[in-house]
């Protein structure tokens, strides 16, 4: 009898072992009594690897901000070096335009131009077009940042407008002194004397037109046409002297 019981016990143990092996579970793998069972199938692992990241986990590309421009009155401190009593336009006749422009780094920036109050509409209209075209401007700040020194502003390739000074090579007021002129990217668009020379070394390679380079104004291009639509002329159309950076009301 004991032999039969022993045989039955061994047989039962073998059957249990076989069942456990067939189900992929061994006694050692079973969790302790009362512990939760965690199972992950191969299909579950695949989903975990290929599922998209949770919303907000990666930044989304956004379009550049639209062109914006605000016009404000100019304080004496803002034109400390570029305006003085006796200038052809009074202080209250000037306005500061704070606006977006497209940079050479292919990014939007905020710049400032000081202009005559009667030139704000023309300037914002043209510069709005330039921004929409992603036409690049290197820098844009009032010439007061250079203590009113036109040479230093140009050497820094700064786009500027108002500056109470005489026209180059003349004793008469420049259109800049009235706030009705703007110089754009003066390195790429230099002032060229009648003999073909330029005053700034960094601009020499841009002395002849046409030039295929970012920020360059060429004869009859869309920048010239945009200014022409608001009644402003280009210094590149002058005979003899060429002032490729210069746009002014009436073309003077």
JSON list of C-alpha atoms in Angstrom, two decimals:
[
{"chain": "A", "resi": 1, "resn": "UNK", "atom": "CA", "xyz": [0.00, 0.00, 0.00]},
{"chain": "A", "resi": 2, "resn": "UNK", "atom": "CA", "xyz": [2.79, 2.44, 0.93]},
{"chain": "A", "resi": 3, "resn": "UNK", "atom": "CA", "xyz": [4.50, 1.63, -2.38]},
{"chain": "A", "resi": 4, "resn": "UNK", "atom": "CA", "xyz": [1.34, 2.47, -4.33]},
{"chain": "A", "resi": 5, "resn": "UNK", "atom": "CA", "xyz": [0.94, 5.78, -2.43]},
{"chain": "A", "resi": 6, "resn": "UNK", "atom": "CA", "xyz": [4.54, 6.68, -3.11]},
{"chain": "A", "resi": 7, "resn": "UNK", "atom": "CA", "xyz": [4.14, 5.93, -6.80]},
{"chain": "A", "resi": 8, "resn": "UNK", "atom": "CA", "xyz": [0.99, 8.08, -6.97]},
{"chain": "A", "resi": 9, "resn": "UNK", "atom": "CA", "xyz": [2.78, 10.96, -5.22]},
{"chain": "A", "resi": 10, "resn": "UNK", "atom": "CA", "xyz": [5.72, 10.82, -7.65]},
{"chain": "A", "resi": 11, "resn": "UNK", "atom": "CA", "xyz": [3.37, 10.63, -10.64]},
{"chain": "A", "resi": 12, "resn": "UNK", "atom": "CA", "xyz": [1.36, 13.63, -9.38]},
{"chain": "A", "resi": 13, "resn": "UNK", "atom": "CA", "xyz": [4.56, 15.66, -8.86]},
{"chain": "A", "resi": 14, "resn": "UNK", "atom": "CA", "xyz": [5.73, 14.90, -12.40]},
{"chain": "A", "resi": 15, "resn": "UNK", "atom": "CA", "xyz": [2.40, 15.93, -13.86]},
{"chain": "A", "resi": 16, "resn": "UNK", "atom": "CA", "xyz": [2.50, 19.23, -11.96]},
{"chain": "A", "resi": 17, "resn": "UNK", "atom": "CA", "xyz": [6.04, 19.90, -13.19]},
{"chain": "A", "resi": 18, "resn": "UNK", "atom": "CA", "xyz": [5.06, 19.22, -16.78]},
{"chain": "A", "resi": 19, "resn": "UNK", "atom": "CA", "xyz": [2.05, 21.52, -16.57]},
{"chain": "A", "resi": 20, "resn": "UNK", "atom": "CA", "xyz": [4.16, 24.29, -15.11]},
{"chain": "A", "resi": 21, "resn": "UNK", "atom": "CA", "xyz": [6.74, 23.97, -17.87]},
{"chain": "A", "resi": 22, "resn": "UNK", "atom": "CA", "xyz": [4.09, 24.03, -20.60]},
{"chain": "A", "resi": 23, "resn": "UNK", "atom": "CA", "xyz": [2.56, 27.22, -19.20]},
{"chain": "A", "resi": 24, "resn": "UNK", "atom": "CA", "xyz": [5.95, 28.99, -19.05]},
{"chain": "A", "resi": 25, "resn": "UNK", "atom": "CA", "xyz": [5.91, 29.26, -15.24]},
{"chain": "A", "resi": 26, "resn": "UNK", "atom": "CA", "xyz": [8.08, 27.60, -12.66]},
{"chain": "A", "resi": 27, "resn": "UNK", "atom": "CA", "xyz": [7.62, 27.45, -8.97]},
{"chain": "A", "resi": 28, "resn": "UNK", "atom": "CA", "xyz": [10.48, 29.90, -8.48]},
{"chain": "A", "resi": 29, "resn": "UNK", "atom": "CA", "xyz": [8.84, 32.46, -10.82]},
{"chain": "A", "resi": 30, "resn": "UNK", "atom": "CA", "xyz": [5.52, 32.51, -9.02]},
{"chain": "A", "resi": 31, "resn": "UNK", "atom": "CA", "xyz": [4.95, 35.56, -6.86]},
{"chain": "A", "resi": 32, "resn": "UNK", "atom": "CA", "xyz": [4.53, 35.20, -3.19]},
{"chain": "A", "resi": 33, "resn": "UNK", "atom": "CA", "xyz": [1.03, 34.74, -1.92]},
{"chain": "A", "resi": 34, "resn": "UNK", "atom": "CA", "xyz": [-0.95, 37.99, -2.11]},
{"chain": "A", "resi": 35, "resn": "UNK", "atom": "CA", "xyz": [1.57, 39.80, -4.39]},
{"chain": "A", "resi": 36, "resn": "UNK", "atom": "CA", "xyz": [0.25, 41.36, -7.64]},
{"chain": "A", "resi": 37, "resn": "UNK", "atom": "CA", "xyz": [1.14, 39.72, -10.91]},
{"chain": "A", "resi": 38, "resn": "UNK", "atom": "CA", "xyz": [2.86, 41.87, -13.56]},
{"chain": "A", "resi": 39, "resn": "UNK", "atom": "CA", "xyz": [2.86, 40.55, -17.10]},
{"chain": "A", "resi": 40, "resn": "UNK", "atom": "CA", "xyz": [4.12, 42.28, -20.26]},
{"chain": "A", "resi": 41, "resn": "UNK", "atom": "CA", "xyz": [3.72, 40.62, -23.62]},
{"chain": "A", "resi": 42, "resn": "UNK", "atom": "CA", "xyz": [5.97, 41.17, -26.65]},
{"chain": "A", "resi": 43, "resn": "UNK", "atom": "CA", "xyz": [3.12, 43.10, -28.30]},
{"chain": "A", "resi": 44, "resn": "UNK", "atom": "CA", "xyz": [2.91, 45.44, -25.30]},
{"chain": "A", "resi": 45, "resn": "UNK", "atom": "CA", "xyz": [6.66, 46.14, -25.50]},
{"chain": "A", "resi": 46, "resn": "UNK", "atom": "CA", "xyz": [6.38, 47.05, -29.20]},
{"chain": "A", "resi": 47, "resn": "UNK", "atom": "CA", "xyz": [3.63, 49.56, -28.49]},
{"chain": "A", "resi": 48, "resn": "UNK", "atom": "CA", "xyz": [5.66, 51.13, -25.72]},
{"chain": "A", "resi": 49, "resn": "UNK", "atom": "CA", "xyz": [8.65, 51.60, -28.05]},
{"chain": "A", "resi": 50, "resn": "UNK", "atom": "CA", "xyz": [6.79, 53.10, -31.01]},
{"chain": "A", "resi": 51, "resn": "UNK", "atom": "CA", "xyz": [4.07, 55.08, -29.31]},
{"chain": "A", "resi": 52, "resn": "UNK", "atom": "CA", "xyz": [4.30, 58.87, -29.95]},
{"chain": "A", "resi": 53, "resn": "UNK", "atom": "CA", "xyz": [5.56, 61.11, -27.13]},
{"chain": "A", "resi": 54, "resn": "UNK", "atom": "CA", "xyz": [3.04, 62.61, -24.79]},
{"chain": "A", "resi": 55, "resn": "UNK", "atom": "CA", "xyz": [1.59, 65.98, -25.83]},
{"chain": "A", "resi": 56, "resn": "UNK", "atom": "CA", "xyz": [3.85, 68.84, -24.81]},
{"chain": "A", "resi": 57, "resn": "UNK", "atom": "CA", "xyz": [6.94, 66.68, -24.43]},
{"chain": "A", "resi": 58, "resn": "UNK", "atom": "CA", "xyz": [8.53, 68.21, -27.58]},
{"chain": "A", "resi": 59, "resn": "UNK", "atom": "CA", "xyz": [8.28, 71.89, -28.69]},
{"chain": "A", "resi": 60, "resn": "UNK", "atom": "CA", "xyz": [6.23, 72.55, -31.81]},
{"chain": "A", "resi": 61, "resn": "UNK", "atom": "CA", "xyz": [7.48, 74.85, -34.57]},
{"chain": "A", "resi": 62, "resn": "UNK", "atom": "CA", "xyz": [5.60, 78.12, -34.67]},
{"chain": "A", "resi": 63, "resn": "UNK", "atom": "CA", "xyz": [5.45, 80.67, -37.45]},
{"chain": "A", "resi": 64, "resn": "UNK", "atom": "CA", "xyz": [7.45, 83.89, -36.99]},
{"chain": "A", "resi": 65, "resn": "UNK", "atom": "CA", "xyz": [5.48, 86.78, -35.49]},
{"chain": "A", "resi": 66, "resn": "UNK", "atom": "CA", "xyz": [3.76, 89.10, -37.93]},
{"chain": "A", "resi": 67, "resn": "UNK", "atom": "CA", "xyz": [5.20, 92.52, -38.64]},
{"chain": "A", "resi": 68, "resn": "UNK", "atom": "CA", "xyz": [4.37, 95.06, -35.97]},
{"chain": "A", "resi": 69, "resn": "UNK", "atom": "CA", "xyz": [5.17, 98.74, -35.57]},
{"chain": "A", "resi": 70, "resn": "UNK", "atom": "CA", "xyz": [4.40, 101.25, -32.84]},
{"chain": "A", "resi": 71, "resn": "UNK", "atom": "CA", "xyz": [4.90, 105.01, -33.12]},
{"chain": "A", "resi": 72, "resn": "UNK", "atom": "CA", "xyz": [5.72, 107.17, -30.10]},
{"chain": "A", "resi": 73, "resn": "UNK", "atom": "CA", "xyz": [6.92, 110.69, -29.37]},
{"chain": "A", "resi": 74, "resn": "UNK", "atom": "CA", "xyz": [10.64, 111.26, -29.03]},
{"chain": "A", "resi": 75, "resn": "UNK", "atom": "CA", "xyz": [12.18, 112.48, -25.77]},
{"chain": "A", "resi": 76, "resn": "UNK", "atom": "CA", "xyz": [15.18, 114.77, -25.56]},
{"chain": "A", "resi": 77, "resn": "UNK", "atom": "CA", "xyz": [17.25, 111.98, -24.02]},
{"chain": "A", "resi": 78, "resn": "UNK", "atom": "CA", "xyz": [16.53, 109.65, -26.96]},
{"chain": "A", "resi": 79, "resn": "UNK", "atom": "CA", "xyz": [18.15, 112.12, -29.38]},
{"chain": "A", "resi": 80, "resn": "UNK", "atom": "CA", "xyz": [20.68, 113.61, -26.97]},
{"chain": "A", "resi": 81, "resn": "UNK", "atom": "CA", "xyz": [23.51, 113.43, -29.52]},
{"chain": "A", "resi": 82, "resn": "UNK", "atom": "CA", "xyz": [21.59, 113.59, -32.80]},
{"chain": "A", "resi": 83, "resn": "UNK", "atom": "CA", "xyz": [19.32, 116.60, -32.25]},
{"chain": "A", "resi": 84, "resn": "UNK", "atom": "CA", "xyz": [19.99, 120.12, -30.97]},
{"chain": "A", "resi": 85, "resn": "UNK", "atom": "CA", "xyz": [18.24, 123.48, -31.01]},
{"chain": "A", "resi": 86, "resn": "UNK", "atom": "CA", "xyz": [18.47, 124.99, -34.46]},
{"chain": "A", "resi": 87, "resn": "UNK", "atom": "CA", "xyz": [17.90, 121.74, -36.33]},
{"chain": "A", "resi": 88, "resn": "UNK", "atom": "CA", "xyz": [15.45, 122.07, -39.24]},
{"chain": "A", "resi": 89, "resn": "UNK", "atom": "CA", "xyz": [12.82, 119.96, -37.48]},
{"chain": "A", "resi": 90, "resn": "UNK", "atom": "CA", "xyz": [11.67, 120.62, -33.90]},
{"chain": "A", "resi": 91, "resn": "UNK", "atom": "CA", "xyz": [11.84, 117.88, -31.30]},
{"chain": "A", "resi": 92, "resn": "UNK", "atom": "CA", "xyz": [8.05, 117.48, -31.26]},
{"chain": "A", "resi": 93, "resn": "UNK", "atom": "CA", "xyz": [8.18, 116.93, -35.02]},
{"chain": "A", "resi": 94, "resn": "UNK", "atom": "CA", "xyz": [10.04, 113.64, -34.59]},
{"chain": "A", "resi": 95, "resn": "UNK", "atom": "CA", "xyz": [8.67, 110.17, -33.89]},
{"chain": "A", "resi": 96, "resn": "UNK", "atom": "CA", "xyz": [10.21, 106.88, -32.78]},
{"chain": "A", "resi": 97, "resn": "UNK", "atom": "CA", "xyz": [9.08, 103.80, -34.73]},
{"chain": "A", "resi": 98, "resn": "UNK", "atom": "CA", "xyz": [9.65, 100.53, -32.89]},
{"chain": "A", "resi": 99, "resn": "UNK", "atom": "CA", "xyz": [9.15, 97.68, -35.36]},
{"chain": "A", "resi": 100, "resn": "UNK", "atom": "CA", "xyz": [10.11, 94.16, -36.30]},
{"chain": "A", "resi": 101, "resn": "UNK", "atom": "CA", "xyz": [12.67, 93.44, -38.98]},
{"chain": "A", "resi": 102, "resn": "UNK", "atom": "CA", "xyz": [14.14, 90.27, -40.47]},
{"chain": "A", "resi": 103, "resn": "UNK", "atom": "CA", "xyz": [17.80, 89.72, -39.60]},
{"chain": "A", "resi": 104, "resn": "UNK", "atom": "CA", "xyz": [20.75, 88.25, -41.45]},
{"chain": "A", "resi": 105, "resn": "UNK", "atom": "CA", "xyz": [20.49, 85.32, -39.03]},
{"chain": "A", "resi": 106, "resn": "UNK", "atom": "CA", "xyz": [17.10, 84.45, -40.56]},
{"chain": "A", "resi": 107, "resn": "UNK", "atom": "CA", "xyz": [15.26, 85.45, -37.39]},
{"chain": "A", "resi": 108, "resn": "UNK", "atom": "CA", "xyz": [12.92, 88.31, -36.44]},
{"chain": "A", "resi": 109, "resn": "UNK", "atom": "CA", "xyz": [14.25, 91.20, -34.37]},
{"chain": "A", "resi": 110, "resn": "UNK", "atom": "CA", "xyz": [12.97, 94.48, -32.97]},
{"chain": "A", "resi": 111, "resn": "UNK", "atom": "CA", "xyz": [14.56, 97.72, -34.11]},
{"chain": "A", "resi": 112, "resn": "UNK", "atom": "CA", "xyz": [14.00, 101.47, -33.84]},
{"chain": "A", "resi": 113, "resn": "UNK", "atom": "CA", "xyz": [14.06, 104.34, -36.32]},
{"chain": "A", "resi": 114, "resn": "UNK", "atom": "CA", "xyz": [13.62, 108.05, -35.57]},
{"chain": "A", "resi": 115, "resn": "UNK", "atom": "CA", "xyz": [11.81, 109.82, -38.41]},
{"chain": "A", "resi": 116, "resn": "UNK", "atom": "CA", "xyz": [9.76, 112.92, -39.10]},
{"chain": "A", "resi": 117, "resn": "UNK", "atom": "CA", "xyz": [6.20, 112.48, -37.89]},
{"chain": "A", "resi": 118, "resn": "UNK", "atom": "CA", "xyz": [4.97, 112.92, -41.46]},
{"chain": "A", "resi": 119, "resn": "UNK", "atom": "CA", "xyz": [7.14, 109.99, -42.61]},
{"chain": "A", "resi": 120, "resn": "UNK", "atom": "CA", "xyz": [5.87, 107.32, -40.22]},
{"chain": "A", "resi": 121, "resn": "UNK", "atom": "CA", "xyz": [3.22, 105.92, -42.54]},
{"chain": "A", "resi": 122, "resn": "UNK", "atom": "CA", "xyz": [5.57, 105.60, -45.52]},
{"chain": "A", "resi": 123, "resn": "UNK", "atom": "CA", "xyz": [8.34, 103.99, -43.46]},
{"chain": "A", "resi": 124, "resn": "UNK", "atom": "CA", "xyz": [6.13, 101.43, -41.71]},
{"chain": "A", "resi": 125, "resn": "UNK", "atom": "CA", "xyz": [4.49, 100.49, -45.01]},
{"chain": "A", "resi": 126, "resn": "UNK", "atom": "CA", "xyz": [7.81, 99.83, -46.77]},
{"chain": "A", "resi": 127, "resn": "UNK", "atom": "CA", "xyz": [9.49, 98.07, -43.85]},
{"chain": "A", "resi": 128, "resn": "UNK", "atom": "CA", "xyz": [6.39, 95.93, -43.40]},
{"chain": "A", "resi": 129, "resn": "UNK", "atom": "CA", "xyz": [6.88, 94.73, -46.97]},
{"chain": "A", "resi": 130, "resn": "UNK", "atom": "CA", "xyz": [10.57, 94.05, -46.38]},
{"chain": "A", "resi": 131, "resn": "UNK", "atom": "CA", "xyz": [9.71, 91.96, -43.33]},
{"chain": "A", "resi": 132, "resn": "UNK", "atom": "CA", "xyz": [7.07, 89.97, -45.18]},
{"chain": "A", "resi": 133, "resn": "UNK", "atom": "CA", "xyz": [9.63, 89.27, -47.92]},
{"chain": "A", "resi": 134, "resn": "UNK", "atom": "CA", "xyz": [12.16, 88.16, -45.28]},
{"chain": "A", "resi": 135, "resn": "UNK", "atom": "CA", "xyz": [14.50, 90.74, -46.79]},
{"chain": "A", "resi": 136, "resn": "UNK", "atom": "CA", "xyz": [17.36, 90.95, -44.27]},
{"chain": "A", "resi": 137, "resn": "UNK", "atom": "CA", "xyz": [18.51, 93.97, -42.30]},
{"chain": "A", "resi": 138, "resn": "UNK", "atom": "CA", "xyz": [21.71, 93.73, -40.28]},
{"chain": "A", "resi": 139, "resn": "UNK", "atom": "CA", "xyz": [20.94, 96.17, -37.48]},
{"chain": "A", "resi": 140, "resn": "UNK", "atom": "CA", "xyz": [18.43, 98.94, -36.76]},
{"chain": "A", "resi": 141, "resn": "UNK", "atom": "CA", "xyz": [18.91, 101.52, -34.02]},
{"chain": "A", "resi": 142, "resn": "UNK", "atom": "CA", "xyz": [18.86, 105.33, -33.77]},
{"chain": "A", "resi": 143, "resn": "UNK", "atom": "CA", "xyz": [22.14, 107.02, -34.67]},
{"chain": "A", "resi": 144, "resn": "UNK", "atom": "CA", "xyz": [22.08, 108.47, -31.15]},
{"chain": "A", "resi": 145, "resn": "UNK", "atom": "CA", "xyz": [23.49, 105.09, -30.05]},
{"chain": "A", "resi": 146, "resn": "UNK", "atom": "CA", "xyz": [26.67, 106.16, -31.88]},
{"chain": "A", "resi": 147, "resn": "UNK", "atom": "CA", "xyz": [26.61, 109.65, -30.31]},
{"chain": "A", "resi": 148, "resn": "UNK", "atom": "CA", "xyz": [25.31, 111.06, -33.56]},
{"chain": "A", "resi": 149, "resn": "UNK", "atom": "CA", "xyz": [28.41, 109.96, -35.49]},
{"chain": "A", "resi": 150, "resn": "UNK", "atom": "CA", "xyz": [27.24, 108.98, -38.96]},
{"chain": "A", "resi": 151, "resn": "UNK", "atom": "CA", "xyz": [30.57, 107.35, -39.86]},
{"chain": "A", "resi": 152, "resn": "UNK", "atom": "CA", "xyz": [30.48, 105.03, -36.83]},
{"chain": "A", "resi": 153, "resn": "UNK", "atom": "CA", "xyz": [26.86, 104.10, -37.49]},
{"chain": "A", "resi": 154, "resn": "UNK", "atom": "CA", "xyz": [27.65, 103.22, -41.10]},
{"chain": "A", "resi": 155, "resn": "UNK", "atom": "CA", "xyz": [30.78, 101.31, -40.08]},
{"chain": "A", "resi": 156, "resn": "UNK", "atom": "CA", "xyz": [28.58, 99.17, -37.81]},
{"chain": "A", "resi": 157, "resn": "UNK", "atom": "CA", "xyz": [26.29, 98.43, -40.78]},
{"chain": "A", "resi": 158, "resn": "UNK", "atom": "CA", "xyz": [23.45, 100.11, -38.93]},
{"chain": "A", "resi": 159, "resn": "UNK", "atom": "CA", "xyz": [20.18, 101.04, -40.63]},
{"chain": "A", "resi": 160, "resn": "UNK", "atom": "CA", "xyz": [19.19, 104.49, -39.38]},
{"chain": "A", "resi": 161, "resn": "UNK", "atom": "CA", "xyz": [17.11, 107.53, -40.31]},
{"chain": "A", "resi": 162, "resn": "UNK", "atom": "CA", "xyz": [17.11, 110.90, -38.49]},
{"chain": "A", "resi": 163, "resn": "UNK", "atom": "CA", "xyz": [20.39, 112.66, -37.80]},
{"chain": "A", "resi": 164, "resn": "UNK", "atom": "CA", "xyz": [20.73, 116.44, -37.64]},
{"chain": "A", "resi": 165, "resn": "UNK", "atom": "CA", "xyz": [23.68, 116.84, -40.01]},
{"chain": "A", "resi": 166, "resn": "UNK", "atom": "CA", "xyz": [24.63, 118.37, -43.33]},
{"chain": "A", "resi": 167, "resn": "UNK", "atom": "CA", "xyz": [24.54, 116.36, -46.53]},
{"chain": "A", "resi": 168, "resn": "UNK", "atom": "CA", "xyz": [27.81, 114.60, -47.36]},
{"chain": "A", "resi": 169, "resn": "UNK", "atom": "CA", "xyz": [30.17, 117.07, -49.04]},
{"chain": "A", "resi": 170, "resn": "UNK", "atom": "CA", "xyz": [27.73, 119.97, -48.60]},
{"chain": "A", "resi": 171, "resn": "UNK", "atom": "CA", "xyz": [26.90, 122.77, -46.21]},
{"chain": "A", "resi": 172, "resn": "UNK", "atom": "CA", "xyz": [23.15, 122.24, -46.70]},
{"chain": "A", "resi": 173, "resn": "UNK", "atom": "CA", "xyz": [20.99, 120.16, -44.43]},
{"chain": "A", "resi": 174, "resn": "UNK", "atom": "CA", "xyz": [20.70, 116.49, -45.35]},
{"chain": "A", "resi": 175, "resn": "UNK", "atom": "CA", "xyz": [17.24, 114.96, -45.68]},
{"chain": "A", "resi": 176, "resn": "UNK", "atom": "CA", "xyz": [18.29, 112.96, -42.60]},
{"chain": "A", "resi": 177, "resn": "UNK", "atom": "CA", "xyz": [18.22, 116.23, -40.65]},
{"chain": "A", "resi": 178, "resn": "UNK", "atom": "CA", "xyz": [14.51, 116.50, -41.47]},
{"chain": "A", "resi": 179, "resn": "UNK", "atom": "CA", "xyz": [13.84, 112.86, -40.60]},
{"chain": "A", "resi": 180, "resn": "UNK", "atom": "CA", "xyz": [12.79, 112.14, -44.16]},
{"chain": "A", "resi": 181, "resn": "UNK", "atom": "CA", "xyz": [15.59, 109.80, -45.21]},
{"chain": "A", "resi": 182, "resn": "UNK", "atom": "CA", "xyz": [16.78, 106.33, -44.24]},
{"chain": "A", "resi": 183, "resn": "UNK", "atom": "CA", "xyz": [20.06, 104.49, -44.87]},
{"chain": "A", "resi": 184, "resn": "UNK", "atom": "CA", "xyz": [19.64, 100.72, -45.22]},
{"chain": "A", "resi": 185, "resn": "UNK", "atom": "CA", "xyz": [22.45, 98.18, -44.73]},
{"chain": "A", "resi": 186, "resn": "UNK", "atom": "CA", "xyz": [25.23, 100.70, -45.47]},
{"chain": "A", "resi": 187, "resn": "UNK", "atom": "CA", "xyz": [27.91, 98.03, -45.75]},
{"chain": "A", "resi": 188, "resn": "UNK", "atom": "CA", "xyz": [26.06, 96.16, -48.51]},
{"chain": "A", "resi": 189, "resn": "UNK", "atom": "CA", "xyz": [24.87, 99.46, -50.00]},
{"chain": "A", "resi": 190, "resn": "UNK", "atom": "CA", "xyz": [27.74, 101.96, -49.71]},
{"chain": "A", "resi": 191, "resn": "UNK", "atom": "CA", "xyz": [28.10, 105.60, -50.62]},
{"chain": "A", "resi": 192, "resn": "UNK", "atom": "CA", "xyz": [30.29, 105.58, -53.74]},
{"chain": "A", "resi": 193, "resn": "UNK", "atom": "CA", "xyz": [32.11, 108.74, -54.81]},
{"chain": "A", "resi": 194, "resn": "UNK", "atom": "CA", "xyz": [32.26, 109.81, -58.44]},
{"chain": "A", "resi": 195, "resn": "UNK", "atom": "CA", "xyz": [35.73, 108.27, -58.75]},
{"chain": "A", "resi": 196, "resn": "UNK", "atom": "CA", "xyz": [34.40, 104.89, -57.54]},
{"chain": "A", "resi": 197, "resn": "UNK", "atom": "CA", "xyz": [35.94, 105.05, -54.06]},
{"chain": "A", "resi": 198, "resn": "UNK", "atom": "CA", "xyz": [34.18, 104.20, -50.80]},
{"chain": "A", "resi": 199, "resn": "UNK", "atom": "CA", "xyz": [35.00, 105.51, -47.33]},
{"chain": "A", "resi": 200, "resn": "UNK", "atom": "CA", "xyz": [34.42, 102.24, -45.47]},
{"chain": "A", "resi": 201, "resn": "UNK", "atom": "CA", "xyz": [36.78, 99.30, -46.07]},
{"chain": "A", "resi": 202, "resn": "UNK", "atom": "CA", "xyz": [34.14, 96.70, -45.21]},
{"chain": "A", "resi": 203, "resn": "UNK", "atom": "CA", "xyz": [31.98, 97.98, -48.09]},
{"chain": "A", "resi": 204, "resn": "UNK", "atom": "CA", "xyz": [34.47, 97.96, -50.96]},
{"chain": "A", "resi": 205, "resn": "UNK", "atom": "CA", "xyz": [33.36, 94.65, -52.45]},
{"chain": "A", "resi": 206, "resn": "UNK", "atom": "CA", "xyz": [29.81, 96.04, -52.74]},
{"chain": "A", "resi": 207, "resn": "UNK", "atom": "CA", "xyz": [30.77, 99.20, -54.63]},
{"chain": "A", "resi": 208, "resn": "UNK", "atom": "CA", "xyz": [29.44, 98.09, -58.03]},
{"chain": "A", "resi": 209, "resn": "UNK", "atom": "CA", "xyz": [25.92, 97.09, -59.03]},
{"chain": "A", "resi": 210, "resn": "UNK", "atom": "CA", "xyz": [24.34, 94.67, -59.54]},
{"chain": "A", "resi": 211, "resn": "UNK", "atom": "CA", "xyz": [25.45, 92.53, -56.61]},
{"chain": "A", "resi": 212, "resn": "UNK", "atom": "CA", "xyz": [23.86, 89.18, -55.78]},
{"chain": "A", "resi": 213, "resn": "UNK", "atom": "CA", "xyz": [24.04, 89.09, -51.98]},
{"chain": "A", "resi": 214, "resn": "UNK", "atom": "CA", "xyz": [21.61, 89.31, -49.02]},
{"chain": "A", "resi": 215, "resn": "UNK", "atom": "CA", "xyz": [20.55, 92.82, -48.03]},
{"chain": "A", "resi": 216, "resn": "UNK", "atom": "CA", "xyz": [21.73, 94.43, -51.25]},
{"chain": "A", "resi": 217, "resn": "UNK", "atom": "CA", "xyz": [19.62, 96.99, -53.12]},
{"chain": "A", "resi": 218, "resn": "UNK", "atom": "CA", "xyz": [19.93, 96.74, -56.89]},
{"chain": "A", "resi": 219, "resn": "UNK", "atom": "CA", "xyz": [18.60, 99.03, -59.64]},
{"chain": "A", "resi": 220, "resn": "UNK", "atom": "CA", "xyz": [14.90, 98.51, -60.26]},
{"chain": "A", "resi": 221, "resn": "UNK", "atom": "CA", "xyz": [14.50, 95.75, -57.68]},
{"chain": "A", "resi": 222, "resn": "UNK", "atom": "CA", "xyz": [11.49, 95.31, -55.40]},
{"chain": "A", "resi": 223, "resn": "UNK", "atom": "CA", "xyz": [13.02, 97.40, -52.60]},
{"chain": "A", "resi": 224, "resn": "UNK", "atom": "CA", "xyz": [13.44, 100.38, -54.93]},
{"chain": "A", "resi": 225, "resn": "UNK", "atom": "CA", "xyz": [9.90, 99.87, -56.22]},
{"chain": "A", "resi": 226, "resn": "UNK", "atom": "CA", "xyz": [8.46, 99.61, -52.69]},
{"chain": "A", "resi": 227, "resn": "UNK", "atom": "CA", "xyz": [9.93, 103.00, -51.78]},
{"chain": "A", "resi": 228, "resn": "UNK", "atom": "CA", "xyz": [8.83, 104.48, -55.11]},
{"chain": "A", "resi": 229, "resn": "UNK", "atom": "CA", "xyz": [5.22, 103.54, -54.31]},
{"chain": "A", "resi": 230, "resn": "UNK", "atom": "CA", "xyz": [5.31, 105.84, -51.27]},
{"chain": "A", "resi": 231, "resn": "UNK", "atom": "CA", "xyz": [7.04, 108.65, -53.18]},
{"chain": "A", "resi": 232, "resn": "UNK", "atom": "CA", "xyz": [10.59, 108.02, -51.96]},
{"chain": "A", "resi": 233, "resn": "UNK", "atom": "CA", "xyz": [13.58, 107.96, -54.32]},
{"chain": "A", "resi": 234, "resn": "UNK", "atom": "CA", "xyz": [16.83, 105.97, -54.24]},
{"chain": "A", "resi": 235, "resn": "UNK", "atom": "CA", "xyz": [20.34, 107.39, -54.08]},
{"chain": "A", "resi": 236, "resn": "UNK", "atom": "CA", "xyz": [21.49, 104.65, -56.42]},
{"chain": "A", "resi": 237, "resn": "UNK", "atom": "CA", "xyz": [19.72, 106.46, -59.24]},
{"chain": "A", "resi": 238, "resn": "UNK", "atom": "CA", "xyz": [21.83, 109.61, -58.85]},
{"chain": "A", "resi": 239, "resn": "UNK", "atom": "CA", "xyz": [24.30, 110.47, -61.57]},
{"chain": "A", "resi": 240, "resn": "UNK", "atom": "CA", "xyz": [27.98, 110.57, -60.66]},
{"chain": "A", "resi": 241, "resn": "UNK", "atom": "CA", "xyz": [27.78, 109.91, -56.93]},
{"chain": "A", "resi": 242, "resn": "UNK", "atom": "CA", "xyz": [25.89, 106.77, -55.94]},
{"chain": "A", "resi": 243, "resn": "UNK", "atom": "CA", "xyz": [24.37, 106.46, -52.48]},
{"chain": "A", "resi": 244, "resn": "UNK", "atom": "CA", "xyz": [23.04, 102.90, -52.59]},
{"chain": "A", "resi": 245, "resn": "UNK", "atom": "CA", "xyz": [21.96, 102.88, -48.93]},
{"chain": "A", "resi": 246, "resn": "UNK", "atom": "CA", "xyz": [19.95, 106.09, -49.17]},
{"chain": "A", "resi": 247, "resn": "UNK", "atom": "CA", "xyz": [16.17, 106.48, -49.65]},
{"chain": "A", "resi": 248, "resn": "UNK", "atom": "CA", "xyz": [14.45, 109.81, -49.12]},
{"chain": "A", "resi": 249, "resn": "UNK", "atom": "CA", "xyz": [11.20, 111.64, -49.65]},
{"chain": "A", "resi": 250, "resn": "UNK", "atom": "CA", "xyz": [11.43, 113.11, -53.14]},
{"chain": "A", "resi": 251, "resn": "UNK", "atom": "CA", "xyz": [14.71, 111.28, -53.81]},
{"chain": "A", "resi": 252, "resn": "UNK", "atom": "CA", "xyz": [17.03, 114.06, -52.54]}
]
